[in-house]
Structure formats: C-alpha cells, structure tokens
Amino acid sequence: MDMPLDTMSDEPDEVLLVLFANGDASAARALTGRLTPRVMGHAYRLLGNHAEAEDVTQEAMLRLWNIASEWRQGEARVSTWLYRVVANLCIDRKRRARNVALDSIPEPEDGRASVAETLQAKARAEALQAALDQLPDRQRQAVVLRHIEGLANPEIAEIMEITTEAVESLTARGKRTLTAVLSGRQEELGYGDE
C-alpha cells in the first residue's frame, strides 16, 4: 500500500493521517516531512531554546501518531490540533523550567553563512526573541501564530480556544509592544538602509 512520497505531496494532512492509521508508512513520512519544520519553528518561537523545541516537536509528533487511529475527520484540522498540542507542551515546559538558571540553557547553533550575515541574523533573532519574551504568554502565542507562523485569526482562535476578536486584540497589543521594544534598535540590527 506504500505510495511514493511525491504522489502524496498533494494529499491533505487529514488524509495522510488516516492512511498512516491504516498502515501506510509512506503517508507518515510525507506528513512528518510537511509538519515537523512548522512544529519545530513554532516550538522554538514559544520557548526560545532549540533543544527544548526539538523535544517538544518529537513529543507532539508522537502524540499525533498515537491518536491517528482515533482521528475523526472534519472535527479539526491536523495542523490546528498539532499547534494546540505544541502550545500546551511549551507551557508545561516553561512552568517546569522557571527554576532553571538561564546560564545553564545552551545557545542554539546557527547554520553557517558569512560571519557578518551570521552575526546579524543572530542579533536579529535574539532581539526578536527578547522582545517576544517580554510579552505575556497569551499575547506571545497569538503574535507568533499570526505574524510568524502566518495562520489566520479563526484558526488561531480555535488553537487558543478563544474568540476571533480576542485574537485580534492580543495580536494588536502584542504587535504594539514589539514595535515599541524594537523601534530604537533599527540601525543596530541592520534595518537602517532598508
């Protein structure tokens, strides 16, 4: 029953999950390849730590595979369910990690470009993460889902279990705070010429 991955690239997430539940391993590979980068990026943005984000990603994907046989199509999108699981796992980790010293958390490793590009990309990422860290948890989650993950407000509302109006309010307040925090650093972060 295994199909080549390229024939599955157009299949919706829900279809791939059902195929996996029915024993199709190539469906799992296709869905993993599609969802893992998004889940990892989301977890990193919420946690600010690469190793922790990898752990959350692995746990979230395992939970997805564990519920595959019980998945009820049409009730929720796989990505919506997965974003909610990631957010909950991140909240749990942050609660447990409040007593951990910041110095004990390793810095994430960057891919290698030129030294100047690497340093500037790192400064920008750190500035953004530091600004995100100043937001309350719910604002940070809404801003990350909307402006970094690119999700629509109704989907964010479903993930966060709030109204669309509440999402709009959270993202607007979060965006204003980020703008205020980062406004004086444009030149320093290399945005002066853009």
Coordinates of C-alpha atoms in Angstrom, one line a residue:
M1 CA 0.0 0.0 0.0
D2 CA 3.0 2.3 0.3
M3 CA 3.0 5.1 -2.3
P4 CA 6.0 7.2 -3.4
L5 CA 6.3 10.4 -1.4
D6 CA 5.9 12.6 -4.4
T7 CA 2.4 11.2 -5.1
M8 CA 1.4 12.1 -1.6
S9 CA 2.5 15.8 -1.6
D10 CA -0.9 17.0 -2.7
E11 CA -2.8 14.9 -0.2
P12 CA -4.4 16.9 2.7
D13 CA -2.9 16.3 6.2
E14 CA -6.1 14.5 7.4
V15 CA -5.9 12.0 4.5
L16 CA -2.3 11.3 5.2
L17 CA -3.0 10.7 8.9
V18 CA -5.8 8.3 8.1
L19 CA -3.6 6.5 5.6
F20 CA -0.9 6.1 8.3
A21 CA -3.5 4.8 10.8
N22 CA -4.4 2.2 8.1
G23 CA -0.7 1.1 7.9
D24 CA 0.7 3.3 5.2
A25 CA 4.2 4.2 6.4
S26 CA 4.9 6.5 3.4
A27 CA 2.0 8.6 4.5
A28 CA 3.7 9.1 7.9
R29 CA 6.9 10.1 6.2
A30 CA 5.1 12.6 4.0
L31 CA 3.2 14.1 6.9
T32 CA 6.3 14.2 9.1
G33 CA 8.2 16.0 6.3
R34 CA 5.5 18.5 5.9
L35 CA 4.6 19.2 9.6
T36 CA 7.9 18.8 11.5
P37 CA 9.5 22.1 10.3
R38 CA 6.4 24.1 11.1
V39 CA 6.1 22.4 14.6
M40 CA 9.8 23.0 15.3
G41 CA 9.6 26.6 14.3
H42 CA 6.5 27.2 16.4
A43 CA 8.0 25.5 19.4
Y44 CA 11.3 27.4 19.1
R45 CA 9.4 30.7 18.9
L46 CA 7.5 29.9 22.1
L47 CA 10.4 28.5 24.0
G48 CA 13.4 30.4 22.7
N49 CA 15.6 27.2 23.0
H50 CA 16.5 24.9 20.2
A51 CA 17.0 21.7 22.2
E52 CA 13.7 22.2 24.1
A53 CA 11.9 22.9 20.8
E54 CA 13.3 19.6 19.4
D55 CA 12.0 17.7 22.4
V56 CA 8.5 19.4 22.1
T57 CA 8.5 18.6 18.4
Q58 CA 9.3 15.0 18.9
E59 CA 6.6 14.7 21.7
A60 CA 4.0 16.4 19.6
M61 CA 4.6 14.2 16.6
L62 CA 4.5 11.1 18.8
R63 CA 1.2 12.2 20.2
L64 CA -0.1 12.7 16.6
W65 CA 0.9 9.2 15.7
N66 CA -0.7 7.8 18.9
I67 CA -4.1 9.3 18.1
A68 CA -4.0 8.6 14.4
S69 CA -6.3 5.6 14.7
E70 CA -8.9 7.6 16.6
W71 CA -8.8 10.7 14.3
R72 CA -12.2 11.9 13.3
Q73 CA -12.0 13.7 10.0
G74 CA -13.9 17.0 9.8
E75 CA -13.8 17.9 13.5
A76 CA -10.4 19.8 13.4
R77 CA -7.5 20.3 11.1
V78 CA -4.4 18.2 11.9
S79 CA -2.3 21.4 12.0
T80 CA -4.7 23.1 14.4
W81 CA -4.7 20.1 16.7
L82 CA -0.9 20.0 16.5
Y83 CA -0.4 23.7 17.2
R84 CA -2.6 23.3 20.3
V85 CA -0.5 20.3 21.5
V86 CA 2.7 22.2 20.9
A87 CA 1.5 25.3 22.8
N88 CA 0.4 23.1 25.7
L89 CA 3.7 21.2 25.8
C90 CA 5.6 24.5 25.7
I91 CA 3.5 26.0 28.5
D92 CA 4.2 22.8 30.6
R93 CA 8.0 23.1 29.9
K94 CA 8.1 26.8 30.8
R95 CA 6.3 26.1 34.1
R96 CA 8.8 23.4 35.0
A97 CA 11.8 25.5 33.8
R98 CA 11.1 28.6 35.9
N99 CA 13.6 27.4 38.5
V100 CA 16.3 26.7 35.9
A101 CA 19.2 29.2 35.7
L102 CA 19.4 31.0 32.4
D103 CA 23.2 30.3 32.2
S104 CA 22.5 26.5 32.1
I105 CA 20.5 26.8 28.9
P106 CA 22.7 26.3 25.8
E107 CA 22.6 28.8 22.9
P108 CA 21.1 27.5 19.7
E109 CA 23.5 26.8 16.9
D110 CA 23.1 28.7 13.7
G111 CA 23.7 27.4 10.1
R112 CA 26.8 28.8 8.6
A113 CA 26.7 31.8 6.2
S114 CA 29.2 34.6 6.2
V115 CA 30.4 35.7 9.6
A116 CA 28.7 39.1 9.2
E117 CA 25.4 37.6 8.0
T118 CA 25.5 35.0 10.8
L119 CA 26.1 37.7 13.4
Q120 CA 23.4 40.0 12.0
A121 CA 20.9 37.1 11.7
K122 CA 21.7 36.1 15.3
A123 CA 21.4 39.6 16.6
R124 CA 18.0 40.0 14.8
A125 CA 16.7 36.6 16.1
E126 CA 17.9 37.4 19.7
A127 CA 16.3 40.8 19.5
L128 CA 13.0 39.4 18.3
Q129 CA 13.1 36.6 20.9
A130 CA 14.0 39.0 23.7
A131 CA 11.1 41.2 22.6
L132 CA 8.7 38.2 22.4
D133 CA 9.8 37.1 25.9
Q134 CA 8.6 40.5 27.2
L135 CA 5.0 39.7 26.1
P136 CA 2.6 37.9 28.3
D137 CA 2.2 34.2 27.3
R138 CA -1.1 34.6 25.5
Q139 CA 0.0 37.6 23.5
R140 CA 3.2 35.9 22.6
Q141 CA 1.3 32.8 21.4
A142 CA -1.1 34.9 19.3
V143 CA 1.6 37.0 17.8
V144 CA 3.8 34.0 16.9
L145 CA 0.9 32.1 15.3
R146 CA -0.3 35.2 13.4
H147 CA 2.8 37.0 12.3
I148 CA 5.5 34.3 12.3
E149 CA 3.5 31.1 11.5
G150 CA 1.1 33.1 9.2
L151 CA -2.1 31.5 10.5
A152 CA -5.5 33.1 10.1
N153 CA -7.3 34.6 13.1
P154 CA -10.1 32.0 13.1
E155 CA -7.5 29.1 13.2
I156 CA -5.6 30.9 16.0
A157 CA -8.9 31.3 17.9
E158 CA -9.5 27.6 17.6
I159 CA -6.0 26.7 18.7
M160 CA -6.1 29.1 21.7
E161 CA -9.7 28.3 22.4
I162 CA -10.7 32.0 22.4
T163 CA -12.8 34.2 20.1
T164 CA -11.5 35.8 16.9
E165 CA -12.0 39.2 18.5
A166 CA -9.8 38.2 21.4
V167 CA -7.1 37.0 18.9
E168 CA -7.3 40.4 17.2
S169 CA -6.9 42.2 20.5
L170 CA -4.0 40.0 21.6
T171 CA -2.1 40.4 18.3
A172 CA -2.7 44.1 18.2
R173 CA -1.4 44.7 21.7
G174 CA 1.5 42.3 21.2
K175 CA 2.5 44.0 17.9
R176 CA 2.4 47.5 19.6
T177 CA 4.6 46.2 22.4
L178 CA 7.1 44.6 20.0
T179 CA 7.2 47.8 17.9
A180 CA 7.9 49.9 21.0
V181 CA 10.6 47.5 22.2
L182 CA 12.4 47.2 18.9
S183 CA 11.9 50.7 17.5
G184 CA 15.1 52.1 18.8
R185 CA 17.2 49.3 17.5
Q186 CA 16.7 49.5 13.7
E187 CA 20.2 50.8 12.9
E188 CA 21.9 48.4 15.3
L189 CA 20.0 45.4 13.7
G190 CA 20.9 46.5 10.1
Y191 CA 17.5 47.9 9.1
G192 CA 18.7 51.4 8.7
D193 CA 19.2 51.0 4.9
E194 CA 16.0 49.1 4.2

